[in-house]
XYZ file of C-alpha atoms in Angstrom:
643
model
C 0.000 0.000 0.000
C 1.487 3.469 -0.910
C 1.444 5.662 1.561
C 1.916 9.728 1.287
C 4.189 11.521 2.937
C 3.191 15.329 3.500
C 5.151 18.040 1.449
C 6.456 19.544 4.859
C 8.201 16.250 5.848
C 9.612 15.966 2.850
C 11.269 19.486 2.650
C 12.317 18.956 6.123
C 14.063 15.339 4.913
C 15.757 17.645 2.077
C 17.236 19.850 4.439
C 18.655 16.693 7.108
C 20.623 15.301 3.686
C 21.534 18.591 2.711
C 23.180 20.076 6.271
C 26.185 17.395 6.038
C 27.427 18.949 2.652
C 26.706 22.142 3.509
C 29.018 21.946 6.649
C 31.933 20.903 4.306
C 31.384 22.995 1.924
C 31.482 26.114 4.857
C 34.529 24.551 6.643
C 36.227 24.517 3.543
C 35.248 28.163 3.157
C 36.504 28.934 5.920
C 39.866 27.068 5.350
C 40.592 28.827 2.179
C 39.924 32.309 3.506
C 41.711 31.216 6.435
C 44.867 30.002 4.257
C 44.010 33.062 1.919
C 44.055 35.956 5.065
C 47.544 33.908 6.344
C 49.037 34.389 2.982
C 48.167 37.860 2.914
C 49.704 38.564 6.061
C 52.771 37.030 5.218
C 52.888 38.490 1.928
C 52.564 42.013 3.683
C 55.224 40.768 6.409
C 57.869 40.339 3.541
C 57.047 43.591 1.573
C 57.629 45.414 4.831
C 54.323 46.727 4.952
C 53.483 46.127 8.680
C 56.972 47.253 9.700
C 56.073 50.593 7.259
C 53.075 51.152 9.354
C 55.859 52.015 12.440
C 58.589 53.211 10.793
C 59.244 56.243 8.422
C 61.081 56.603 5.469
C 63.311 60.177 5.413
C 63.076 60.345 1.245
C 64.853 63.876 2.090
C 67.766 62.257 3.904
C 71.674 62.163 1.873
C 72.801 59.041 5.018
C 73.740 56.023 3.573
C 74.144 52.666 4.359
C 78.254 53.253 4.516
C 77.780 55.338 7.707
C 75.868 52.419 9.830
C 78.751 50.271 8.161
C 81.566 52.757 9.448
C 79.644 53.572 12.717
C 79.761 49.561 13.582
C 83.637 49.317 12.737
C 84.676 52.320 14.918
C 82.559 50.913 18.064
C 84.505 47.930 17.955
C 87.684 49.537 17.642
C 88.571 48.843 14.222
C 91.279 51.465 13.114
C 92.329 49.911 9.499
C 90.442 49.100 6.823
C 92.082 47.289 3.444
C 90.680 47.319 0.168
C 90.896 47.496 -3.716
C 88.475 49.906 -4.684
C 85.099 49.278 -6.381
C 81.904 50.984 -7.393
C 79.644 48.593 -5.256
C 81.594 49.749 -1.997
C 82.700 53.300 -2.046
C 80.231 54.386 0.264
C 81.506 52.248 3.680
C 85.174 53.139 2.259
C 84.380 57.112 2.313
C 82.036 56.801 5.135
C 85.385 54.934 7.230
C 87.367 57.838 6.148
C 85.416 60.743 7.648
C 85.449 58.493 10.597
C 88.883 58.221 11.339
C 89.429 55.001 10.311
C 92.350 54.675 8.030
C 91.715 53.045 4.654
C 94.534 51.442 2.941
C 94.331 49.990 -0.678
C 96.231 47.402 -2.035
C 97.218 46.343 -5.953
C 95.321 42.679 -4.896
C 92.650 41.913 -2.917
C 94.260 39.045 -1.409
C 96.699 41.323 0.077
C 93.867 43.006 1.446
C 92.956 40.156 3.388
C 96.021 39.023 4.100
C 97.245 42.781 5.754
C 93.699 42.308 7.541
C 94.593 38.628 8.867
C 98.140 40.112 10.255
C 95.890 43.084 12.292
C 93.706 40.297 13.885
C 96.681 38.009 14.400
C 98.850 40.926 16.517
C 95.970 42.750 17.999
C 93.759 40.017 19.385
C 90.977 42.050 17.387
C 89.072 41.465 14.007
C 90.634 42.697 11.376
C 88.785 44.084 8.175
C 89.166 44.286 4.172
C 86.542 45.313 1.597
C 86.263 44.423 -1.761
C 84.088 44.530 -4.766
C 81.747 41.873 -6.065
C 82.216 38.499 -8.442
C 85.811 39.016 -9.221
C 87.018 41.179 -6.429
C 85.552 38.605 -3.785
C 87.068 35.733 -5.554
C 90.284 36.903 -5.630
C 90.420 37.075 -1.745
C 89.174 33.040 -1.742
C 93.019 32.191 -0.704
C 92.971 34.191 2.028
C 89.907 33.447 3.283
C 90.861 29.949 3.420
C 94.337 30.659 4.784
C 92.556 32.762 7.774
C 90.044 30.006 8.451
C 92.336 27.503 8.995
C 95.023 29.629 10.850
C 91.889 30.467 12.837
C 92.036 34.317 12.676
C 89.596 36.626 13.050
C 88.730 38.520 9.548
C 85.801 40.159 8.716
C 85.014 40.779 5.177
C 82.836 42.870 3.054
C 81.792 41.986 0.315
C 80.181 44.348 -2.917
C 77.043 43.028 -4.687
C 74.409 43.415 -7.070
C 71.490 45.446 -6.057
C 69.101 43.261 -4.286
C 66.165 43.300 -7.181
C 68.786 42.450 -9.639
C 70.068 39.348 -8.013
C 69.806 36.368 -10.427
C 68.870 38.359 -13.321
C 72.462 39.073 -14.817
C 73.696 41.887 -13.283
C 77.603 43.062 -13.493
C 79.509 40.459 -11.560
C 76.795 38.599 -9.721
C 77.334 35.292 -8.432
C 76.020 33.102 -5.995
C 79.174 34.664 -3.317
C 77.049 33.449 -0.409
C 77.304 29.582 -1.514
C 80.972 30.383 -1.925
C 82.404 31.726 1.050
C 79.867 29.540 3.562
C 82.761 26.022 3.550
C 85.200 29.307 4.648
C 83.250 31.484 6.874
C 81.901 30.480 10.715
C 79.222 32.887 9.983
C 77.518 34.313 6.259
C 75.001 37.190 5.603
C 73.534 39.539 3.364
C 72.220 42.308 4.215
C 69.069 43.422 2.642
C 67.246 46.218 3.996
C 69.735 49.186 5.595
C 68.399 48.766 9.197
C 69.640 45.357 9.268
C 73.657 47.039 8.425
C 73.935 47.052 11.860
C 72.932 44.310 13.992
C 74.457 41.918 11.009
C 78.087 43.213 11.359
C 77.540 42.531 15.049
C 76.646 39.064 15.105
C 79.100 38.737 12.009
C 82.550 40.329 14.684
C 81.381 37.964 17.490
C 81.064 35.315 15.620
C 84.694 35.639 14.062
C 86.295 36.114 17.830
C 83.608 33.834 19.642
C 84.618 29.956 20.095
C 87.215 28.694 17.887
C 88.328 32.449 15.448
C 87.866 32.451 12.142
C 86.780 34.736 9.052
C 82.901 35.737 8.520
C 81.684 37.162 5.913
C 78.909 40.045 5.348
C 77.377 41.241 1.979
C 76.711 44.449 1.317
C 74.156 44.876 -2.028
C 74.409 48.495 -3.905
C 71.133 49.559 -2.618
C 71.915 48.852 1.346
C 75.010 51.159 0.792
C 74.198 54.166 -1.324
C 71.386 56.821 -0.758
C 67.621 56.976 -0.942
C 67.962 59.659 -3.782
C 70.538 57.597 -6.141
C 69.148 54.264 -5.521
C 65.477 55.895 -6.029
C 66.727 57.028 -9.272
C 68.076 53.758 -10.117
C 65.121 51.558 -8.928
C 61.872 53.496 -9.792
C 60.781 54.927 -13.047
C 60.356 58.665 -12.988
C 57.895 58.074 -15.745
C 54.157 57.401 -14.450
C 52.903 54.236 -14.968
C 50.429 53.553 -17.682
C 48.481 50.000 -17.573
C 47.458 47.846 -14.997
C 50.892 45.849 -14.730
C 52.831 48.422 -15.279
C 51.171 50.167 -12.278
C 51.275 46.685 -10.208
C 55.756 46.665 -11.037
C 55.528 51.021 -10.526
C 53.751 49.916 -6.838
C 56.245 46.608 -6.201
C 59.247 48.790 -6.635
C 58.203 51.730 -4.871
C 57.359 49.455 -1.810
C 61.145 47.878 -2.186
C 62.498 50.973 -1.744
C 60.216 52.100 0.726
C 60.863 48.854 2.726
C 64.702 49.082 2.133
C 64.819 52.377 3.747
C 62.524 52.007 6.584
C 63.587 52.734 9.727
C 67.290 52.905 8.221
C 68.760 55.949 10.238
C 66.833 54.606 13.834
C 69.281 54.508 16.727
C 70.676 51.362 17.198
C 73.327 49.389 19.681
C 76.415 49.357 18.092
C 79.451 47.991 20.365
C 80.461 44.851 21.214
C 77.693 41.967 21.616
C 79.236 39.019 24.468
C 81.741 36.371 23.066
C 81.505 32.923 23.650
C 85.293 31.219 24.774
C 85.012 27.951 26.081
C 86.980 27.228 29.252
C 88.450 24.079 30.842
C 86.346 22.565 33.814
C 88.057 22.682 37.300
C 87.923 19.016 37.228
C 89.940 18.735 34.050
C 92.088 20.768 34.880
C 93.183 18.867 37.930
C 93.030 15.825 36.350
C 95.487 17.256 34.099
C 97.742 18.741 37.295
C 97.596 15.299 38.747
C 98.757 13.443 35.563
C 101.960 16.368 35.579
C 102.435 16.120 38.774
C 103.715 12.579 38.441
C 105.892 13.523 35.051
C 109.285 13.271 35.147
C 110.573 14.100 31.611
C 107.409 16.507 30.491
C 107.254 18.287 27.484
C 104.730 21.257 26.305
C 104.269 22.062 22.394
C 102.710 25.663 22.476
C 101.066 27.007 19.335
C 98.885 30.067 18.009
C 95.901 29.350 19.915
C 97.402 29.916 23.178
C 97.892 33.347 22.244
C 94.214 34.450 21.564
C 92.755 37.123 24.247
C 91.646 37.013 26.609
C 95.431 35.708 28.167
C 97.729 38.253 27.731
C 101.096 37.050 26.173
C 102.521 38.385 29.110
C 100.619 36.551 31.231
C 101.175 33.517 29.044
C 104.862 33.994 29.463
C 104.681 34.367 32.799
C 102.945 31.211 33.318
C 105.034 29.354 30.876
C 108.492 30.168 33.262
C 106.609 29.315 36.313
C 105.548 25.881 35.134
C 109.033 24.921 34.395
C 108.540 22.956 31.226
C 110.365 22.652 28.401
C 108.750 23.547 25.560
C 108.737 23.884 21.889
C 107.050 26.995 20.255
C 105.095 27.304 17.276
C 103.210 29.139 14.916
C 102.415 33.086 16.461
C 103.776 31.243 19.969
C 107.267 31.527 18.242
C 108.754 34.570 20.519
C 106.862 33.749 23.349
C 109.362 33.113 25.922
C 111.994 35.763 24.125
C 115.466 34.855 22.582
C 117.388 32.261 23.856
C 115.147 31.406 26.803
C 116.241 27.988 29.006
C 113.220 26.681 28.700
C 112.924 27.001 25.015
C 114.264 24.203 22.686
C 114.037 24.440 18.350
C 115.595 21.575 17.574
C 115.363 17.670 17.671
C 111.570 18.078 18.405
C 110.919 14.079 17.095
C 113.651 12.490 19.557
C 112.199 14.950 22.196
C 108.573 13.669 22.046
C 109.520 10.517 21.889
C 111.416 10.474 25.100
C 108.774 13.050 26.969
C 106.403 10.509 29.612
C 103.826 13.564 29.910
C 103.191 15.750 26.631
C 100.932 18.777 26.936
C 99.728 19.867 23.754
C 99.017 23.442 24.503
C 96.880 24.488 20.735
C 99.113 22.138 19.172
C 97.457 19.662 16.419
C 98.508 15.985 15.130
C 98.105 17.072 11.728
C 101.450 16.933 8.984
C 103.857 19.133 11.648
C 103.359 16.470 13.778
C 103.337 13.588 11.602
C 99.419 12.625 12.171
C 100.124 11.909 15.605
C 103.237 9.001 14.936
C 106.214 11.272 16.364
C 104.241 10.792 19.910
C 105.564 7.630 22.114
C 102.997 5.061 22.459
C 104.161 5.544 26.560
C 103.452 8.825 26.959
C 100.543 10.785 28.094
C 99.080 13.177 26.330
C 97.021 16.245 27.550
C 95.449 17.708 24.536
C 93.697 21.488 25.223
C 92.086 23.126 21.855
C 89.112 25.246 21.807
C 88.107 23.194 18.605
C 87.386 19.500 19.431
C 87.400 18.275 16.091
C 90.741 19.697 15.599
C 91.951 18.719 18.795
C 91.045 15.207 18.116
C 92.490 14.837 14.874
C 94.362 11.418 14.255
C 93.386 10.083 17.693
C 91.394 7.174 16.115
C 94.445 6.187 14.373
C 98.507 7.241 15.795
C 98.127 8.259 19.281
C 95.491 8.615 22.132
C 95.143 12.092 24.072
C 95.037 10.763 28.124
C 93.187 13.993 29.083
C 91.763 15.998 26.288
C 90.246 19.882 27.022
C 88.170 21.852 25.245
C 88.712 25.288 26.380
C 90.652 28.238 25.816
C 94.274 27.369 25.970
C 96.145 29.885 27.923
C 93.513 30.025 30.079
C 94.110 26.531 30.926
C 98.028 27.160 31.341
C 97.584 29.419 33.611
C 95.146 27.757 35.629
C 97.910 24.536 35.413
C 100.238 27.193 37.233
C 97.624 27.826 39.927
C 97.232 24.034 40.335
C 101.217 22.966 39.883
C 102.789 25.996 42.172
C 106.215 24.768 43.413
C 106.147 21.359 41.766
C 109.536 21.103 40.588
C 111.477 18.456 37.815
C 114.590 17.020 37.462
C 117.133 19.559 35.682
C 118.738 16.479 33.863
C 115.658 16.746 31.636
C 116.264 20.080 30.204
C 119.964 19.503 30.182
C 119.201 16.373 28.042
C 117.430 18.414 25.625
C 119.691 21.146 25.945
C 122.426 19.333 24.607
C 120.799 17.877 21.780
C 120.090 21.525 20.610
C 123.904 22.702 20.566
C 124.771 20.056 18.893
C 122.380 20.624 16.323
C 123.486 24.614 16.453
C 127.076 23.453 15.255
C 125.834 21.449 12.541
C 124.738 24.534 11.201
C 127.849 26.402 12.061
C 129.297 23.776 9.640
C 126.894 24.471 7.171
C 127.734 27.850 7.599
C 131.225 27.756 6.553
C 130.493 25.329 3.767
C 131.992 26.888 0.231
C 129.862 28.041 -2.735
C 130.914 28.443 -6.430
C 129.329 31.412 -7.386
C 126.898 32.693 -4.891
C 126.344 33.423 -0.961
C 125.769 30.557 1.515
C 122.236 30.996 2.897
C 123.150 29.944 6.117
C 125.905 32.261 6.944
C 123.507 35.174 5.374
C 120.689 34.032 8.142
C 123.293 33.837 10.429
C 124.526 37.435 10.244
C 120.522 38.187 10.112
C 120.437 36.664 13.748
C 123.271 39.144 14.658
C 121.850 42.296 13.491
C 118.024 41.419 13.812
C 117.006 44.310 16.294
C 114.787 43.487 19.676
C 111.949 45.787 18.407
C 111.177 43.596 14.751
C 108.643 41.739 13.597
C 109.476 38.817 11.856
C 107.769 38.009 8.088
C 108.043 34.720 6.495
C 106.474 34.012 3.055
C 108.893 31.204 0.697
C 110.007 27.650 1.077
C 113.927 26.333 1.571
C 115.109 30.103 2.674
C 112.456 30.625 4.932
C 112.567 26.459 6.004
C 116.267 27.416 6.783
C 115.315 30.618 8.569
C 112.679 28.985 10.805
C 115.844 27.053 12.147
C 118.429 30.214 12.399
C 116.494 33.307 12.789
C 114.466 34.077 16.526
C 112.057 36.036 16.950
C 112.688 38.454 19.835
C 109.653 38.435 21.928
C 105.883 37.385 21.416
C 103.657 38.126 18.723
C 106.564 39.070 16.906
C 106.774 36.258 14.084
C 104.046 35.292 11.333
C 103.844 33.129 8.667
C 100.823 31.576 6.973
C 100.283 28.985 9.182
C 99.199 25.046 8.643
C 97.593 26.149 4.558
C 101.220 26.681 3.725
C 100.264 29.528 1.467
C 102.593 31.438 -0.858
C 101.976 34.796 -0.952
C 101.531 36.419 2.754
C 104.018 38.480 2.674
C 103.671 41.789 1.194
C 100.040 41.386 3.543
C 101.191 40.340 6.511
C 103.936 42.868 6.298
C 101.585 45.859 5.285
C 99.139 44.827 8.545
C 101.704 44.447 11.176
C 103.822 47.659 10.166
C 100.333 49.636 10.896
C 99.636 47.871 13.971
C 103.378 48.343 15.238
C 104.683 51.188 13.920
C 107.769 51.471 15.781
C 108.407 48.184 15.235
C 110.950 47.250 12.168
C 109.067 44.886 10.198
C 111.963 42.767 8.210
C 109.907 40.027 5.532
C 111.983 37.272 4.638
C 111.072 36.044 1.037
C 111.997 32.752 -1.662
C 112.583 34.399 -4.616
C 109.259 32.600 -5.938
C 107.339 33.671 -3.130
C 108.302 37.500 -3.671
C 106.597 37.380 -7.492
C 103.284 37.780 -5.778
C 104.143 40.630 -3.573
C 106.290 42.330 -5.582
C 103.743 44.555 -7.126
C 103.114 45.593 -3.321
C 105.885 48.046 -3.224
C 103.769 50.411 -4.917
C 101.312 49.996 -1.761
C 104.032 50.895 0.686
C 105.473 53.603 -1.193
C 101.741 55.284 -1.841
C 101.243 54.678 2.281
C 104.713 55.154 3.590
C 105.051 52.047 5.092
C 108.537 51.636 5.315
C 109.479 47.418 5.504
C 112.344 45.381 4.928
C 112.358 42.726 2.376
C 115.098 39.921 2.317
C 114.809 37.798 -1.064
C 116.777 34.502 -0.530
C 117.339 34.748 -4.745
C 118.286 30.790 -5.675
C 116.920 31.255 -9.166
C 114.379 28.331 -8.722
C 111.440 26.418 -6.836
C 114.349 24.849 -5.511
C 112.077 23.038 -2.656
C 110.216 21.135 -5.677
C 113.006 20.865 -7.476
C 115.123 18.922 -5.289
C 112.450 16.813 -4.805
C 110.826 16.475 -8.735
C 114.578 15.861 -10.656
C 115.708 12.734 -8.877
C 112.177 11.149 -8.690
C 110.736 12.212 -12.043
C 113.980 13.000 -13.931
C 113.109 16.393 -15.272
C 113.661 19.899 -13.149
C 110.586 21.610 -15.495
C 108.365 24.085 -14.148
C 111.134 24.301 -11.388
C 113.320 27.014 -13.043
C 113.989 30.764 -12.549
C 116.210 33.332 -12.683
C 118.589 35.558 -10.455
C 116.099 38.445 -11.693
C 116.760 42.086 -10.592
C 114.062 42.031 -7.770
C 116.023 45.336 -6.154
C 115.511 47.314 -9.643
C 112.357 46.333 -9.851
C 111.225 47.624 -6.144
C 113.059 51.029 -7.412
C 110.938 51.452 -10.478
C 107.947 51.377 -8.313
C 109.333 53.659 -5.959
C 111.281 51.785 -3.033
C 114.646 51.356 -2.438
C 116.774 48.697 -3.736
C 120.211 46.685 -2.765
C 122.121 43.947 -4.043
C 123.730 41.240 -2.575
C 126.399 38.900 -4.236
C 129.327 37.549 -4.351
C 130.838 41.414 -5.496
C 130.230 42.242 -1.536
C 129.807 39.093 0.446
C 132.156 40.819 2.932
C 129.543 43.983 3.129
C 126.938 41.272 4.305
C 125.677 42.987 7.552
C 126.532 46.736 6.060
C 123.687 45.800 3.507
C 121.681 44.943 5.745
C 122.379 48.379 8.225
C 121.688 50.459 5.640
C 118.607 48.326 4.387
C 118.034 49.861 8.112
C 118.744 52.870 8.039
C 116.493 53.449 4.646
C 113.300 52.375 6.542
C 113.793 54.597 9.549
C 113.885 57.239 7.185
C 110.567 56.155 6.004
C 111.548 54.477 2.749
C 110.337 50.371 1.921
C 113.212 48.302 1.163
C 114.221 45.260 -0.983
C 117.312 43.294 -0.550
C 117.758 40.943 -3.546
C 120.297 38.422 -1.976
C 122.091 35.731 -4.553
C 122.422 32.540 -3.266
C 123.026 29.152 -3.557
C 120.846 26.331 -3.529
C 120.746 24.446 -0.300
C 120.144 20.519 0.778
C 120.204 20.417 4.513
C 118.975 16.389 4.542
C 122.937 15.630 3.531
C 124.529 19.030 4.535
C 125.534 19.541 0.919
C 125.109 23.198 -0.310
C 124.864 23.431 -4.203
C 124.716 25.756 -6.755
């Protein structure tokens, strides 16, 4: 039987079926509107528009974004600034100027870097170079590298495309982030101007926080110049005709607008905290405990141990007091001054392996130490590096540290002291050592004496460089066999006062390093000691000192050859090329760009150490120097001295 339902029922059925649909349908509504209101916001977030709403724009204002640059620099006490010149960074360049800090520009950017790795390896500070985009930043990639693994403190600045023009093919623009992040502890660009400050911040405690090391900041066109020029640049003065052309006129005008906001707002701009890790109490008296038990121990001091906040003076200090001997390394050489008893330079293998205790104070078992195999299987070894991957290097494999710190390492010396105060060793130790250096000393005193055919001996030149080196020089070292040779004869007289590149083994430090430490030490005679293929990249240099009257010393050890590859490449390979050079006029050349020049030879061997007075005598009077010495070619693994 068919029964009828009433109209009202069934409307009322309709709407049941209907509601469950209708609820999706609204919650998807309001998902999308949701989703559509977030992406708004955010959109609005990245175009700077809420930050607009709080912040003015002075369109009338001539500030740039050099000023917060310069500003930053001065509050942290930066007082040089190296660069090669470019359009994408004149503004921070003039800005440092009118600021009192002293821009100096070299005829390489490496050298830039390089003078800027010297200032933060003397000073304790960062020091700072500034180059140009694409080409101008690769050309410091050496550098870089060199200061990151010598663990100094560099910040560098970096030129670039205008930040709308990234990726679209603009003058020199590359990818310089992706580059310089495997080099950098810490990599930024800066965008808007307000951000100029706060960036460079982070960027100089990062470099001196933990274990040192470069950063790197980038510093677009449009951060750097003026509202007026970069307006000019970025906006068409034309109106807009067209709906899109109106929708780019708006999108530009709000990049600007956003770039600018809130740019010339007082801002913080010293010195944010640094992070240095320090040694526990408890490791550190483990680590008296396994010394106070020694009875032939041995400390191998390198760079790190001279990083603030220890004074070298207190580092020295501590040193004596401990009573160790010790071998010095890296910016360590100097430490203990010349000729110190504590201090030993030679037979560092047959040392190590006789040493029951070994303290390696910043030193790493990387190639100077063999990987870890010149350490005796018997001995213990207290390891203290502020890097732990560093410090641990090789462990796995060669040798196992007993105690191994990570903290700050002359810190942790001097808390040793604290810990160690009147322990005493046996003076039959040192002697042991002792007498294992002077022998060694009249090896070379052999060597010395040793006959060339044409040329000077190398040895007896170093030698009479010992004699007349004065207490107040710094000590540059940029080559291979006549700077090898030096390591061995030549002393630096007192901390801080050596550098050479460090573990990278990099050619080419020297006109840098010699440029950066002459600024931070002015009274200080800065004497470089150059391989005559070493010198071809800083020869060009000259010009720099002469244009800045920076009067240094330059010593070419002149063996007309990579002699160091040589001696290695013609008995295994049977052919010396590549290897070859020639006993060029490196003296005339220094004079045609301005410096003075002498030559060494044969002519005056007897004049040896009048040369070198009046190589003096020239740079107190404010003139740069280059001594082009002719030697022979050395082979200290038989004690034969060729040609």
């Amino acid at each position: 039987m068919k029964v009828k339902v009433p109209r009202g029922c069934q409307l009322m059925e309709t709407a049941v079926a209907a509601a469950p649909a209708w609820g999706f349908f609204s919650s998807f509504l309001l998902l999308a509107f949701g989703t559509l209101v977030a992406a708004l916001l955010g959109a609005a977030h990245r175009l700077g528009l809420f930050y607009q709403l709080m912040h003015k724009v002075d369109t009338a204002s001539t500030r740039h974004g050099g000023e917060n640059v310069a500003a930053v620099l001065k509050a942290h006490g930066v007082r040089f600034l190296f660069t090669l010149v470019g359009g994408h960074i004149s503004p921070l360049l003039v800005a440092c100027e009118k600021l009192g800090i002293r821009v100096v520009d070299t005829r390489h950017e490496v050298t830039a870097v390089f003078a800027a790795d010297a200032v933060a390896r003397l000073t304790g500070t960062v020091g700072v170079a500034a180059v140009t985009a694409g080409p101008g930043l690769t050309n410091t990639v050496t550098a870089v590298k060199n200061a990151q693994i010598a663990q100094s403190p560099v910040l560098l600045l970096g030129g670039a495309a205008s930040t709308l023009l990234q990726n679209r093919g603009a003058l020199q623009a590359i990818d310089q982030i992706a580059l310089f992040r495997p080099l950098c502890k810490f990599c930024a660009s800066v965008r808007r101007v307000r951000d100029i400050i706060p960036t460079l911040r982070a960027a100089m405690a990062a470099a001196q926080s933990g274990t040192p090391g470069p950063v790197f900041v980038e510093l677009p066109l449009d951060v750097l110049y003026p509202y007026f020029m970069v307006q000019k640049e970025m906006v068409p003065a034309k109106p807009p005709k067209g709906l899109m052309s109106r929708a780019v006129h708006w999108y530009l005008a709000n990049s600007l607008a956003n770039l600018f906001a809130g740019a010339w707002e007082p801002q913080p701009e010293g010195p944010l905290p640094l992070d240095i890790p320090q040694a526990s109490p408890q490791q550190v008296q483990r680590c008296v405990e396994i010394l106070s038990r020694a009875k032939k121990p041995l400390m191998l001091i390198g760079s790190q141990a001279l990083l603030p906040p220890t004074s070298s003076d207190k580092l020295r200090v501590a040193v004596e007091t401990l009573g160790i001997p010790c071998f010095l390394a890296g910016m360590a050489r100097g430490l203990l001054g010349r000729n110190h008893p504590l201090h030993f330079r030679q037979n560092r293998r047959a040392a190590l392996k006789k040493a029951d205790v070994v303290v390696l104070a910043g030193a790493v078992c990387d190639f100077r130490l063999s990987y870890g195999r010149v350490l005796s299987r018997s001995s213990k070894i207290i390891v203290v590096n502020r890097d732990r991957k560093e410090m641990l290097i090789n462990s796995d494999i060669f040798w196992k540290p007993q105690e191994a710190v990570q903290g700050d390492v002359g810190s942790f010396v001097v808390k040793l002291v604290e810990g160690l105060r009147g322990q005493m060793w046996a003076s039959d130790w040192a002697e042991e050592l002792r007498q294992a250096d002077q022998q060694k000393e009249q090896a070379f005193r052999e060597k010395a004496l040793m006959p060339v055919a044409q040329h000077l001996n190398p040895v007896r030149v170093l030698q009479l460089v010992e004699d007349t080196l004065p207490d107040n020089s710094i000590l540059v070292v940029d080559g291979g066999d006549f700077v090898g040779t030096a390591a061995y004869l030549v002393q630096p007289r007192g901390p801080l006062r050596w550098l050479d590149p460090g573990a990278f083994g990099t050619l080419g430090v020297g006109a840098g390093f010699a440029l950066g430490a002459k600024l931070c030490r002015p009274d200080a005679e800065v004497w470089c000691l150059f391989g005559d293929g070493a010198f071809g990249y800083s020869l060009i240099e000259f010009d720099t000192f002469v244009r800045h009257k920076i009067p240094v010393m330059a010593l070419i050890g002149n063996d007309a050859g990579w002699t160091q590859i040589s001696r290695e490449q013609v008995p295994s390979l049977g052919s010396n090329v590549a290897c070859g050079l020639a006993y060029t006029d490196y003296h005339k050349a220094a004079q045609g760009l301005g410096a003075q020049g002498l030559l060494l030879s044969r002519e005056n061997e007897d004049q040896v150490v009048k040369v070198l007075r009046d190589a003096q005598q020239w740079c107190q009077d404010g003139h740069p120097v280059v001594v082009n010495i002719l030697i022979g070619r050395t082979d200290f693994r038989d004690g034969s001295i060729a040609m």
